Coordinates of C-alpha atoms in Angstrom, one line a residue:
M1 CA -14.3 1.2 -6.5
N2 CA -18.0 1.6 -6.3
A3 CA -17.6 4.3 -3.7
L4 CA -15.1 6.4 -5.7
S5 CA -16.5 9.6 -7.2
P6 CA -15.8 10.5 -10.8
E7 CA -13.2 13.0 -9.7
L8 CA -11.3 10.4 -7.7
R9 CA -11.5 8.0 -10.6
Q10 CA -9.8 10.5 -12.8
A11 CA -7.4 11.8 -10.3
G12 CA -3.8 11.9 -11.4
L13 CA -4.7 11.0 -15.0
K14 CA -1.9 12.3 -17.3
P15 CA -1.3 12.1 -21.1
K16 CA 1.2 9.6 -22.4
E17 CA 4.6 11.2 -23.0
G18 CA 5.0 12.1 -26.7
L19 CA 3.2 13.7 -29.6
H20 CA -0.6 14.0 -29.5
V21 CA -2.4 14.8 -32.8
L22 CA -6.2 15.5 -33.0
L23 CA -7.7 14.9 -36.5
K24 CA -11.2 15.5 -37.8
V25 CA -13.3 13.9 -40.5
Q26 CA -14.5 16.5 -42.9
E27 CA -17.6 16.5 -45.0
K28 CA -18.4 18.3 -48.3
D29 CA -21.4 17.7 -50.5
G30 CA -22.2 14.6 -48.5
V31 CA -18.7 13.2 -49.0
L32 CA -16.5 12.3 -46.1
F33 CA -12.8 13.0 -46.5
M34 CA -9.6 14.0 -44.6
D35 CA -6.7 16.1 -45.8
E36 CA -4.1 18.5 -44.2
K37 CA -6.9 20.7 -43.0
S38 CA -8.1 17.8 -40.8
I39 CA -5.3 18.5 -38.4
E40 CA -7.0 20.3 -35.5
R41 CA -4.3 20.3 -32.9
V42 CA -0.7 19.0 -32.3
C43 CA 1.1 19.1 -29.0
L44 CA 4.4 17.6 -27.9
T45 CA 4.1 17.0 -24.1
R46 CA 7.7 18.2 -23.4
K47 CA 6.9 21.6 -25.1
A48 CA 3.4 22.0 -23.7
T49 CA 2.4 25.3 -22.2
E50 CA -0.5 26.2 -19.9
F51 CA -2.5 26.8 -23.1
D52 CA -2.2 23.1 -24.0
A53 CA -3.2 21.8 -20.5
S54 CA -6.9 21.3 -21.3
F55 CA -6.1 19.7 -24.7
L56 CA -3.7 17.3 -23.2
Q57 CA -6.1 16.4 -20.4
R58 CA -8.7 15.6 -23.1
C59 CA -6.1 13.4 -24.8
A60 CA -5.4 11.6 -21.6
E61 CA -9.1 10.9 -21.1
L62 CA -9.5 9.7 -24.7
A63 CA -6.4 7.4 -24.4
Q64 CA -7.8 6.0 -21.2
V65 CA -10.8 4.6 -23.0
G66 CA -8.9 3.8 -26.1
W67 CA -6.0 1.7 -24.7
C68 CA -5.4 -2.0 -24.6
V69 CA -5.8 -3.9 -21.3
N70 CA -2.3 -5.2 -21.9
T71 CA -0.2 -5.9 -25.0
N72 CA -1.2 -9.5 -25.0
K73 CA -4.7 -8.3 -25.8
C74 CA -4.0 -5.6 -28.3
F75 CA -5.2 -5.5 -31.9
D76 CA -1.7 -5.9 -33.3
L77 CA -0.8 -9.4 -32.4
P78 CA 1.7 -11.0 -32.4
A79 CA 4.0 -7.9 -33.0
K80 CA 2.3 -5.8 -30.3
G81 CA 3.6 -2.5 -31.8
I82 CA 0.2 -0.7 -31.7
H83 CA -1.0 -0.1 -28.1
S84 CA -4.3 1.6 -28.7
C85 CA -7.4 -0.6 -29.0
S86 CA -10.0 1.7 -30.5
P87 CA -11.0 2.5 -34.1
Y88 CA -10.9 6.2 -33.1
C89 CA -7.3 6.1 -32.1
L90 CA -3.9 4.9 -33.3
A91 CA -1.0 4.8 -30.8
L92 CA 2.5 3.6 -31.4
K93 CA 6.0 4.4 -30.2
R94 CA 8.5 6.4 -32.2
E95 CA 10.9 3.5 -32.2
S96 CA 8.3 1.5 -34.2
L97 CA 8.5 3.8 -37.2
E98 CA 11.1 4.2 -39.8
G99 CA 14.1 6.0 -38.5
G100 CA 13.4 5.2 -34.9
G101 CA 15.0 2.5 -32.7
K102 CA 18.2 0.6 -33.0
Y103 CA 16.9 -1.8 -35.7
S104 CA 15.0 0.8 -37.7
K105 CA 15.1 -1.1 -41.0
D106 CA 12.8 -3.8 -39.5
K107 CA 10.4 -1.3 -38.0
I108 CA 8.8 -0.3 -41.3
K109 CA 6.7 -3.5 -41.1
I110 CA 4.3 -1.7 -38.8
Y111 CA 2.9 0.3 -41.7
D112 CA 1.7 -2.9 -43.3
R113 CA -0.2 -3.8 -40.1
I114 CA -2.3 -0.7 -39.8
N115 CA -5.1 -2.2 -42.0
A116 CA -5.2 -5.3 -39.9
Y117 CA -5.4 -3.2 -36.7
F118 CA -8.4 -1.3 -38.0
A119 CA -10.0 -4.6 -39.2
N120 CA -9.9 -5.9 -35.6
A121 CA -11.1 -2.6 -34.2
L122 CA -14.0 -2.3 -36.6
A123 CA -15.3 -5.6 -35.3
F124 CA -16.5 -3.7 -32.2
V125 CA -18.4 -1.1 -34.2
E126 CA -22.0 -1.9 -34.9
E127 CA -23.3 1.2 -36.7
E128 CA -22.7 1.4 -40.5
G129 CA -22.4 5.1 -40.4
E130 CA -19.6 5.0 -37.9
K131 CA -17.8 2.3 -39.9
E132 CA -17.8 4.6 -42.8
R133 CA -16.3 7.5 -40.8
I134 CA -13.6 5.2 -39.3
S135 CA -12.8 3.9 -42.8
V136 CA -12.0 7.5 -43.9
F137 CA -9.7 7.8 -40.9
R138 CA -8.0 4.5 -41.7
N139 CA -7.5 5.4 -45.3
F140 CA -5.9 8.7 -44.3
I141 CA -3.1 7.0 -42.4
H142 CA -2.9 3.3 -43.4
S143 CA 0.4 3.4 -45.4
R144 CA 4.0 4.5 -44.9
E145 CA 3.6 7.2 -47.5
K146 CA 0.4 8.6 -46.0
L147 CA 1.7 8.6 -42.4
N148 CA 4.9 10.3 -43.5
A149 CA 2.9 12.9 -45.4
L150 CA 0.9 13.6 -42.3
F151 CA 3.9 13.9 -40.1
G152 CA 5.4 16.3 -42.6
Y153 CA 2.8 18.9 -41.6
F154 CA 4.4 19.1 -38.1
Q155 CA 7.8 17.8 -38.9
A156 CA 9.6 19.9 -36.3
D157 CA 7.6 18.4 -33.5
F158 CA 7.8 14.9 -34.9
D159 CA 11.6 15.1 -35.1
E160 CA 11.8 15.8 -31.4
V161 CA 9.8 12.7 -30.3
K162 CA 12.1 10.3 -28.5
D163 CA 12.2 6.6 -29.3
K164 CA 10.4 5.5 -26.2
E165 CA 7.7 8.2 -26.5
Y166 CA 4.3 7.8 -28.1
I167 CA 2.8 9.2 -31.3
I168 CA -1.0 9.1 -30.8
L169 CA -3.5 10.1 -33.5
Y170 CA -7.0 10.8 -32.2
L171 CA -10.2 11.2 -34.2
D172 CA -12.1 14.2 -32.9
E173 CA -15.2 12.4 -31.7
A174 CA -17.3 12.6 -28.5
I175 CA -15.7 10.6 -25.7
E176 CA -18.9 8.6 -25.4
K177 CA -18.1 7.0 -28.7
Y178 CA -14.7 6.0 -27.4
R179 CA -16.2 4.8 -24.2
Q180 CA -18.9 2.7 -26.0
I181 CA -16.3 0.8 -28.0
N182 CA -14.1 0.5 -24.9
E183 CA -17.0 -1.2 -23.0
R184 CA -17.4 -3.7 -25.8
Y185 CA -13.7 -4.4 -25.9
L186 CA -13.4 -4.8 -22.1
S187 CA -16.4 -7.2 -22.0
D188 CA -14.4 -9.5 -24.2
K189 CA -10.9 -8.9 -22.9
L190 CA -11.2 -8.3 -19.1
F191 CA -11.0 -12.0 -18.2
N192 CA -7.7 -13.9 -18.2
T193 CA -9.1 -16.3 -20.8
N194 CA -12.6 -16.7 -22.3
E195 CA -12.3 -20.5 -22.2
F196 CA -14.1 -20.7 -18.8
N197 CA -16.6 -17.9 -19.2
V198 CA -20.2 -18.7 -18.1
M199 CA -23.4 -16.7 -18.0
V200 CA -25.3 -16.4 -14.8
G201 CA -28.5 -14.5 -15.5
D202 CA -27.4 -11.3 -17.2
E203 CA -23.9 -11.4 -15.8
I204 CA -20.9 -13.1 -17.3
Y205 CA -18.4 -14.8 -15.0
G206 CA -14.8 -15.8 -15.8
T207 CA -11.2 -16.1 -14.5
S208 CA -9.6 -13.0 -13.0
D209 CA -6.9 -11.2 -15.0
F210 CA -6.0 -8.9 -12.1
L211 CA -2.3 -9.4 -11.5
N212 CA -2.9 -13.0 -12.4
G213 CA -1.4 -15.2 -15.1
F214 CA -3.3 -18.3 -16.2
P215 CA -1.0 -21.3 -16.2
M216 CA -2.7 -23.3 -19.0
K217 CA 0.6 -23.7 -20.9
K218 CA 2.7 -24.2 -17.8
P219 CA 1.8 -27.6 -16.3
F220 CA 4.2 -27.0 -13.4
L221 CA 2.0 -24.1 -12.2
S222 CA -1.3 -26.1 -12.5
H223 CA -3.0 -28.4 -10.0
Q224 CA -2.0 -31.9 -11.2
S225 CA -4.4 -33.8 -9.0
A226 CA -7.3 -31.4 -8.6
A227 CA -10.7 -32.3 -9.8
F228 CA -11.3 -28.8 -11.2
D229 CA -9.7 -26.7 -13.9
I230 CA -9.9 -23.3 -12.2
A231 CA -10.1 -22.2 -8.6
G232 CA -13.0 -19.8 -9.1
R233 CA -14.6 -17.1 -11.2
I234 CA -15.4 -13.4 -10.8
S235 CA -18.2 -11.3 -12.3
G236 CA -17.7 -9.0 -15.3
K237 CA -18.5 -6.1 -13.0
M238 CA -15.8 -7.1 -10.5
A239 CA -13.3 -7.7 -13.4
R240 CA -14.0 -4.2 -14.7
N241 CA -13.6 -2.6 -11.2
L242 CA -10.3 -4.4 -10.8
H243 CA -9.1 -3.3 -14.2
H244 CA -9.9 0.4 -13.3
F245 CA -8.3 0.0 -9.9
Q246 CA -5.1 -1.4 -11.5
E247 CA -5.1 1.6 -13.9
I248 CA -5.4 4.0 -10.9
M249 CA -2.6 2.2 -9.1
S250 CA -0.3 2.8 -12.1
R251 CA -0.8 6.6 -11.7
N252 CA 1.1 6.5 -8.3
I253 CA -1.4 8.8 -6.6
L254 CA -2.8 6.4 -4.0
P255 CA -1.2 6.0 -0.6
R256 CA 1.5 3.3 -0.2
P257 CA 0.5 1.2 1.7
L258 CA -3.2 1.6 0.9
P259 CA -5.8 0.9 3.6
L260 CA -9.0 -0.6 2.1
F261 CA -11.9 -0.2 4.5
V262 CA -14.5 -2.6 3.1
Y263 CA -16.2 -3.7 6.4
R264 CA -16.8 -0.3 8.0
E265 CA -18.6 2.2 5.8
E266 CA -18.0 5.2 8.1
L267 CA -14.2 4.7 7.9
Q268 CA -14.4 4.2 4.1
T269 CA -16.4 7.4 3.7
E270 CA -14.0 9.4 5.9
E271 CA -11.0 8.0 4.1
L272 CA -12.3 9.1 0.7
A273 CA -13.2 12.5 2.1
I274 CA -9.6 12.9 3.4
F275 CA -8.2 11.7 0.0
S276 CA -10.4 14.2 -1.8
K277 CA -9.3 17.0 0.5
Y278 CA -5.6 16.4 -0.1
L279 CA -6.2 16.2 -3.9
S280 CA -8.1 19.5 -4.0
E281 CA -5.1 21.1 -2.2
G282 CA -2.7 19.7 -4.7
K283 CA -1.0 17.5 -2.1
K284 CA 0.0 13.8 -2.3
I285 CA -1.6 11.8 0.5
G286 CA 0.1 9.0 2.4
Y287 CA -1.0 6.3 4.8
Q288 CA 0.3 8.4 7.7
E289 CA -2.0 11.3 6.8
I290 CA -5.1 9.1 6.6
I291 CA -4.4 7.4 9.9
R292 CA -3.7 10.7 11.7
D293 CA -7.0 12.3 10.4
L294 CA -9.0 9.2 11.3
Y295 CA -7.4 9.1 14.7
K296 CA -8.8 12.5 15.5
S297 CA -12.4 11.2 15.4
H298 CA -12.0 7.5 16.1
K299 CA -8.9 7.3 18.4
E300 CA -7.9 3.7 18.9
D301 CA -11.1 2.4 17.2
I302 CA -9.4 2.0 13.8
G303 CA -9.3 -1.4 12.3
D304 CA -11.0 -4.1 10.3
Y305 CA -9.4 -3.2 7.0
Y306 CA -7.1 -4.7 4.4
L307 CA -3.7 -3.2 3.8
L308 CA -2.3 -3.3 0.3
Y309 CA 1.3 -2.4 -0.5
Y310 CA 1.9 -2.2 -4.2
Y311 CA 4.3 -0.7 -6.6
G312 CA 3.4 -0.3 -10.3
N313 CA 1.8 -3.6 -11.2
T314 CA 3.4 -5.6 -8.4
V315 CA 1.7 -6.4 -5.1
F316 CA 4.3 -6.8 -2.4
D317 CA 2.0 -7.3 0.6
F318 CA -1.7 -7.8 1.2
D319 CA -3.0 -8.4 4.7
F320 CA -5.8 -7.8 7.1
V321 CA -5.5 -5.5 10.1
S322 CA -8.0 -6.2 12.8
R323 CA -7.0 -3.3 15.0
F324 CA -4.5 -0.5 14.4
R325 CA -2.3 0.7 17.3
Y326 CA -1.3 4.4 16.7
E327 CA -0.1 5.5 20.1
L328 CA 2.9 4.1 21.9
K329 CA 2.8 3.8 25.7
Q330 CA 5.5 3.0 28.2
G331 CA 4.3 2.0 31.7
D332 CA 2.2 4.9 32.9
K333 CA 3.5 7.2 30.2
K334 CA 1.5 7.9 27.0
Y335 CA 4.7 7.8 25.0
W336 CA 8.1 6.2 24.7
E337 CA 11.1 8.2 25.7
I338 CA 14.7 8.2 24.4
K339 CA 16.7 9.6 27.3
D340 CA 20.1 11.2 26.9
Y341 CA 22.1 8.6 28.8
F342 CA 25.3 9.2 26.8
Q343 CA 25.4 13.0 26.5
V344 CA 24.6 13.4 22.9
D345 CA 21.5 15.6 23.4
L346 CA 19.0 13.1 21.9
G347 CA 16.3 13.2 24.5
K348 CA 13.1 12.6 22.5
K349 CA 9.5 11.5 23.0
I350 CA 8.1 8.8 20.7
L351 CA 4.3 9.5 20.7
H352 CA 3.2 7.1 17.9
V353 CA 4.3 4.5 15.5
F354 CA 5.2 7.1 12.8
D355 CA 7.5 8.8 15.3
L356 CA 9.1 5.4 15.8
E357 CA 9.9 5.4 12.0
E358 CA 11.4 8.8 11.9
K359 CA 13.2 9.1 15.2
V360 CA 14.3 5.5 15.7
L361 CA 14.3 3.4 12.5
R362 CA 16.0 6.2 10.6
V363 CA 18.8 6.3 13.1
I364 CA 19.4 2.6 13.8
F365 CA 19.3 1.7 10.1
N366 CA 21.5 4.7 9.2
N367 CA 19.1 6.4 6.9
S368 CA 18.9 3.4 4.6
L369 CA 15.4 2.1 5.5
I370 CA 13.7 5.4 6.4
T371 CA 15.5 8.0 4.4
Q372 CA 15.2 11.8 4.8
T373 CA 16.0 13.5 1.5
K374 CA 17.7 16.9 1.2
A375 CA 14.3 18.4 0.5
G376 CA 13.1 17.1 3.8
D377 CA 10.8 14.4 2.5
I378 CA 10.7 11.0 4.1
Q379 CA 11.1 7.9 1.9
R380 CA 10.2 4.5 3.2
K381 CA 11.9 1.5 1.6
Y382 CA 10.2 -1.5 3.1
F383 CA 9.9 -3.2 -0.3
D384 CA 12.1 -1.2 -2.6
E385 CA 15.1 -2.6 -4.4
L386 CA 18.1 -1.5 -2.2
D387 CA 21.4 -0.7 -3.7
P388 CA 24.2 -1.6 -1.3
K389 CA 26.3 1.4 -2.4
Y390 CA 23.7 3.7 -0.9
C391 CA 23.8 1.9 2.4
K392 CA 26.4 2.8 5.1
S393 CA 28.1 -0.5 4.8
E394 CA 27.5 -4.1 3.7
N395 CA 26.5 -5.1 7.2
N396 CA 24.0 -2.3 7.4
Y397 CA 22.5 -3.4 4.0
L398 CA 22.1 -6.9 5.3
L399 CA 20.4 -5.7 8.5
V400 CA 17.9 -3.7 6.5
L401 CA 17.0 -6.6 4.3
K402 CA 16.8 -8.9 7.3
Y403 CA 14.5 -6.9 9.5
R404 CA 12.6 -4.4 7.4
K405 CA 9.5 -6.6 6.9
A406 CA 9.3 -7.2 10.6
F407 CA 9.2 -3.5 11.3
Y408 CA 6.7 -3.0 8.5
D409 CA 4.4 -5.5 10.2
Y410 CA 5.0 -3.9 13.6
I411 CA 4.2 -0.4 12.5
Y412 CA 1.6 -0.7 9.8
K413 CA -0.2 -3.9 11.0
S414 CA 0.3 -3.4 14.8
R415 CA 1.8 -6.9 15.1
T416 CA 3.7 -6.3 18.3
Q417 CA 5.2 -9.8 18.2
A418 CA 6.8 -9.1 14.8
V419 CA 9.8 -7.4 16.4
T420 CA 11.4 -9.2 19.4
R421 CA 13.9 -8.1 22.0
L422 CA 16.5 -10.4 20.4
M423 CA 16.0 -8.7 17.0
F424 CA 16.2 -5.2 18.5
D425 CA 19.4 -6.2 20.4
D426 CA 20.9 -7.7 17.3
I427 CA 20.3 -4.5 15.2
L428 CA 21.7 -2.2 17.8
L429 CA 24.7 -4.2 18.8
S430 CA 25.6 -5.0 15.2
G431 CA 25.1 -1.3 14.2
I432 CA 27.2 0.0 17.1
L433 CA 30.1 -2.4 16.5
E434 CA 30.0 -1.5 12.8
D435 CA 30.1 2.2 13.6
I436 CA 33.1 1.5 15.9
R437 CA 34.9 -0.3 13.0
L438 CA 34.2 2.5 10.5
D439 CA 35.1 5.4 12.8
M440 CA 37.9 7.8 11.7
M441 CA 39.2 11.0 13.1
K442 CA 38.3 14.1 11.0
E443 CA 39.4 17.5 12.2
N444 CA 39.9 16.1 15.7
Q445 CA 36.3 14.7 15.7
H446 CA 35.1 11.1 15.6
S447 CA 33.2 10.5 12.4
Q448 CA 30.8 8.0 14.1
R449 CA 30.5 9.6 17.5
W450 CA 26.9 10.8 17.0
S451 CA 25.8 7.5 15.4
V452 CA 27.3 5.4 18.2
L453 CA 26.0 7.5 21.1
S454 CA 22.5 8.0 19.6
K455 CA 22.2 4.3 19.1
M456 CA 23.3 3.7 22.7
N457 CA 20.6 6.1 23.9
I458 CA 18.0 4.3 21.8
W459 CA 19.1 0.9 22.9
F460 CA 19.2 1.6 26.7
S461 CA 15.9 3.6 26.5
L462 CA 13.7 1.3 24.4
A463 CA 15.0 -2.2 24.5
E464 CA 12.4 -3.5 27.0
N465 CA 9.5 -2.2 24.8
F466 CA 10.2 -5.0 22.4
D467 CA 10.3 -7.6 25.2
I468 CA 6.6 -8.6 25.4
P469 CA 6.7 -10.8 28.4
F470 CA 9.0 -8.4 30.3
K471 CA 7.5 -7.5 33.7
T472 CA 10.5 -6.6 35.9
T473 CA 11.7 -3.1 36.6
D474 CA 15.3 -4.3 36.1
T475 CA 15.8 -2.6 32.7
M476 CA 18.9 -1.8 30.8
A477 CA 18.5 1.8 31.9
S478 CA 18.3 0.8 35.6
K479 CA 21.3 -1.5 35.3
L480 CA 23.2 1.4 33.7
E481 CA 22.5 3.7 36.6
K482 CA 23.5 0.9 39.1
Q483 CA 26.8 0.3 37.4
R484 CA 27.6 4.0 37.2
A485 CA 26.9 4.3 41.0
F486 CA 28.9 1.2 41.6
M487 CA 31.9 2.4 39.5
A488 CA 32.0 5.6 41.6
A489 CA 32.4 3.5 44.7
L490 CA 34.9 1.1 43.1
S491 CA 37.1 3.9 42.0
K492 CA 37.3 5.1 45.6
G493 CA 38.1 1.6 46.9
E494 CA 34.8 1.3 48.6
A495 CA 33.5 -1.7 46.7
E496 CA 34.6 -4.9 45.1
L497 CA 33.6 -6.7 41.9
E498 CA 30.9 -9.2 42.7
N499 CA 29.3 -10.2 39.3
D500 CA 29.9 -10.3 35.6
E501 CA 27.9 -7.2 34.8
Q502 CA 30.0 -5.1 37.2
Y503 CA 33.1 -6.6 35.6
A504 CA 32.0 -5.8 32.1
F505 CA 31.2 -2.2 32.9
A506 CA 34.5 -1.7 34.8
V507 CA 36.4 -3.3 31.9
G508 CA 34.9 -0.6 29.6
Q509 CA 36.0 2.2 31.9
V510 CA 39.5 0.8 32.2
I511 CA 39.9 0.3 28.5
Y512 CA 38.8 3.8 27.7
Y513 CA 41.1 5.2 30.4
L514 CA 44.1 3.4 29.1
L515 CA 43.5 4.2 25.5
H516 CA 43.3 7.9 26.5
K517 CA 47.0 7.7 27.5
S518 CA 47.9 7.1 23.8
K519 CA 49.8 10.0 22.2
T520 CA 49.0 8.8 18.7
T521 CA 47.0 11.1 16.5
D522 CA 44.6 8.3 15.6
K523 CA 42.2 8.0 18.5
S524 CA 39.4 6.5 16.5
Y525 CA 37.0 4.1 18.1
N526 CA 38.2 1.2 15.9
R527 CA 41.0 0.8 18.5
L528 CA 38.4 -0.8 20.7
E529 CA 37.9 -3.8 18.3
P530 CA 40.6 -6.1 19.8
F531 CA 38.9 -5.9 23.2
L532 CA 35.3 -6.2 21.9
Q533 CA 36.1 -9.3 20.0
Q534 CA 37.3 -11.2 23.1
V535 CA 35.0 -14.1 24.3
H536 CA 36.8 -15.2 27.5
A537 CA 37.6 -12.9 30.4
S538 CA 41.1 -14.4 30.7
Q539 CA 42.0 -13.4 27.2
L540 CA 40.3 -10.0 27.7
N541 CA 42.4 -9.3 30.8
K542 CA 45.6 -10.3 28.9
A543 CA 44.7 -7.8 26.2
I544 CA 44.2 -5.1 28.8
A545 CA 47.5 -6.0 30.5
R546 CA 49.3 -5.6 27.2
L547 CA 47.7 -2.2 26.8
F548 CA 48.7 -1.2 30.3
Y549 CA 52.3 -2.3 29.6
M550 CA 52.4 0.1 26.7
Y551 CA 51.6 3.1 28.9
K552 CA 53.1 1.9 32.3
H553 CA 55.4 4.9 32.3
E554 CA 52.5 7.3 32.3
N555 CA 51.0 8.9 35.4
F556 CA 47.8 7.4 36.6
S557 CA 45.0 8.9 38.7
E558 CA 44.2 7.8 42.2
N559 CA 40.9 6.4 41.0
F560 CA 42.5 4.0 38.5
S561 CA 44.5 1.6 40.7
H562 CA 41.7 -0.2 42.6
P563 CA 39.4 -0.7 39.6
F564 CA 42.3 -1.9 37.4
A565 CA 43.5 -4.3 40.1
S566 CA 39.9 -5.6 40.6
V567 CA 39.4 -6.2 36.9
M568 CA 42.7 -8.0 36.5
A569 CA 42.0 -10.2 39.5
Y570 CA 38.4 -11.1 38.4
Q571 CA 37.8 -14.5 37.0
T572 CA 34.7 -15.8 35.3
E573 CA 33.8 -18.5 32.7
A574 CA 31.0 -16.3 31.2
N575 CA 30.9 -15.6 27.5
M576 CA 31.8 -11.9 27.4
R577 CA 29.9 -11.4 24.1
E578 CA 26.7 -11.6 26.3
Y579 CA 28.0 -8.6 28.3
L580 CA 29.0 -6.4 25.4
P581 CA 26.1 -3.9 26.0
M582 CA 27.4 -3.2 29.5
M583 CA 31.0 -3.1 28.4
L584 CA 30.1 -0.6 25.7
A585 CA 28.2 1.4 28.3
G586 CA 31.3 1.5 30.4
I587 CA 33.4 2.7 27.5
F588 CA 31.0 5.5 26.5
S589 CA 29.8 6.6 30.0
D590 CA 31.4 9.5 31.8
N591 CA 34.7 7.9 33.0
Q592 CA 35.1 7.8 36.8
L593 CA 38.8 7.0 36.6
F594 CA 39.9 10.4 35.4
A595 CA 39.3 12.1 38.8
N596 CA 42.5 13.9 39.9
D597 CA 44.2 12.9 36.7
K598 CA 46.1 16.0 35.5
S599 CA 47.0 14.3 32.3
K600 CA 43.4 14.5 31.0
D601 CA 42.7 17.3 28.7
T602 CA 39.6 18.4 27.0
D603 CA 39.0 16.4 23.9
E604 CA 36.3 15.8 21.3
E605 CA 34.5 13.1 23.4
N606 CA 33.8 15.2 26.5

């Protein structure tokens, strides 16, 4: 906060939605007074034009130094209907006035509280001359009749104010007067409670009020056996900085998550310069833009910063990042690569962690975690409230909730141990099986074809990158190539099944081949479910035998007989769920059993 320029401190400051009225104290023959001619400017934000921009900006700045820290520390307790905290300003919502809100007959009580509000506000005014001017302002608006008379001069605008919008009356005074009162107010209200305030030299110390509730009246939140009443104190200067920081957070202009470089001055200086550059261009900056720009000059030497993820007044995550990993490397390559193993044209390079978000997470979580809007923007929902109806399925919704924090730590904190191979396998297998279940035929096309095959490509291309201790070259991709070569030999009768992986792949080829013999119009992938649910090879073979019996009258290719016989004769006690990846690979790979099969026609899958 100390490093922020005045421009950055005011960035994104906007007026409250509603009606803004600027009033002026007049003087004639040494007498101060206010009447209808005291109304200098009136503007309803929803009807504002370019001509009103500078006026509304001034209103925003006046409200900033005339507002309460929170409604528990306003001048209108216990009702909390007046949200300003300045003798130069009166702010309330339309619903608090007569005719506004559901229970309007009870709202007229706010008129009786205006005098009490000004009595509290005047306690922060030291100069007698100012007290006199403010008393004139108070007397001009301190009753139901006087306020209604004032509103009558701009009745058309007043009638358009919505219940939840503000009506704010400002006294036309220099902002320094507002700021001076605000400093006095803050010095008394910035701490959570004044009960533990102490003076150390010229500085006051007290309990922090920054996103912090003091549990004095809640014994179950207090230390019952501690020898102290409070855990610590912060200085008044720090409390003020935290208050201003929280106010900036509420404007939704800071990156989310926000990197806080407090240990390395050069990174902090560059971050603020990047932030200023984007603001001057009228663009909203994100964490990604900051890291990309810093990477140009610092490469992999980015780290030693705190990472804050907040939304509104809620902090969802706050952690320290010792070193940030931007690039992704795979063996001797300076990138990860998604190869097109299943003919869906998804060959892509993953150069850095933000590529991982857009090209991988968006796909495997079905646009529910990383969402691309129709406008082309990317939304990241690591901590957002998710609505199941906007997720592809209930299972997809549960997968996002289960694993999104792990991927947030992996990408934004460079915690490579956060996402394991088991987690990655679970996401892909669950997602593919769910897509198979949801598949339907639409205009002779599989509704889930792209989703299934793109996930298969991602799975077989990247799985080993999440297996930290993995050293061997025996990867899912290499096993796939071996099985495809083996299947070519098996189909010609030049090989025999020797292990469970070969069996699983051959089963996938046989199942797909037999299902292709079906003359039904429903050729959706969900026909695979009875086979994919089998745990024991003996039961799986029985299911395949029943399928063969249905189509035994069909003509079969020369390449079918030996693989089918080998599969039916193979015995194993293995849990077939462990070999589902290879079975799925057999199903969705180019099928070797169709060679010389004249019954095969061109369909939507080839």
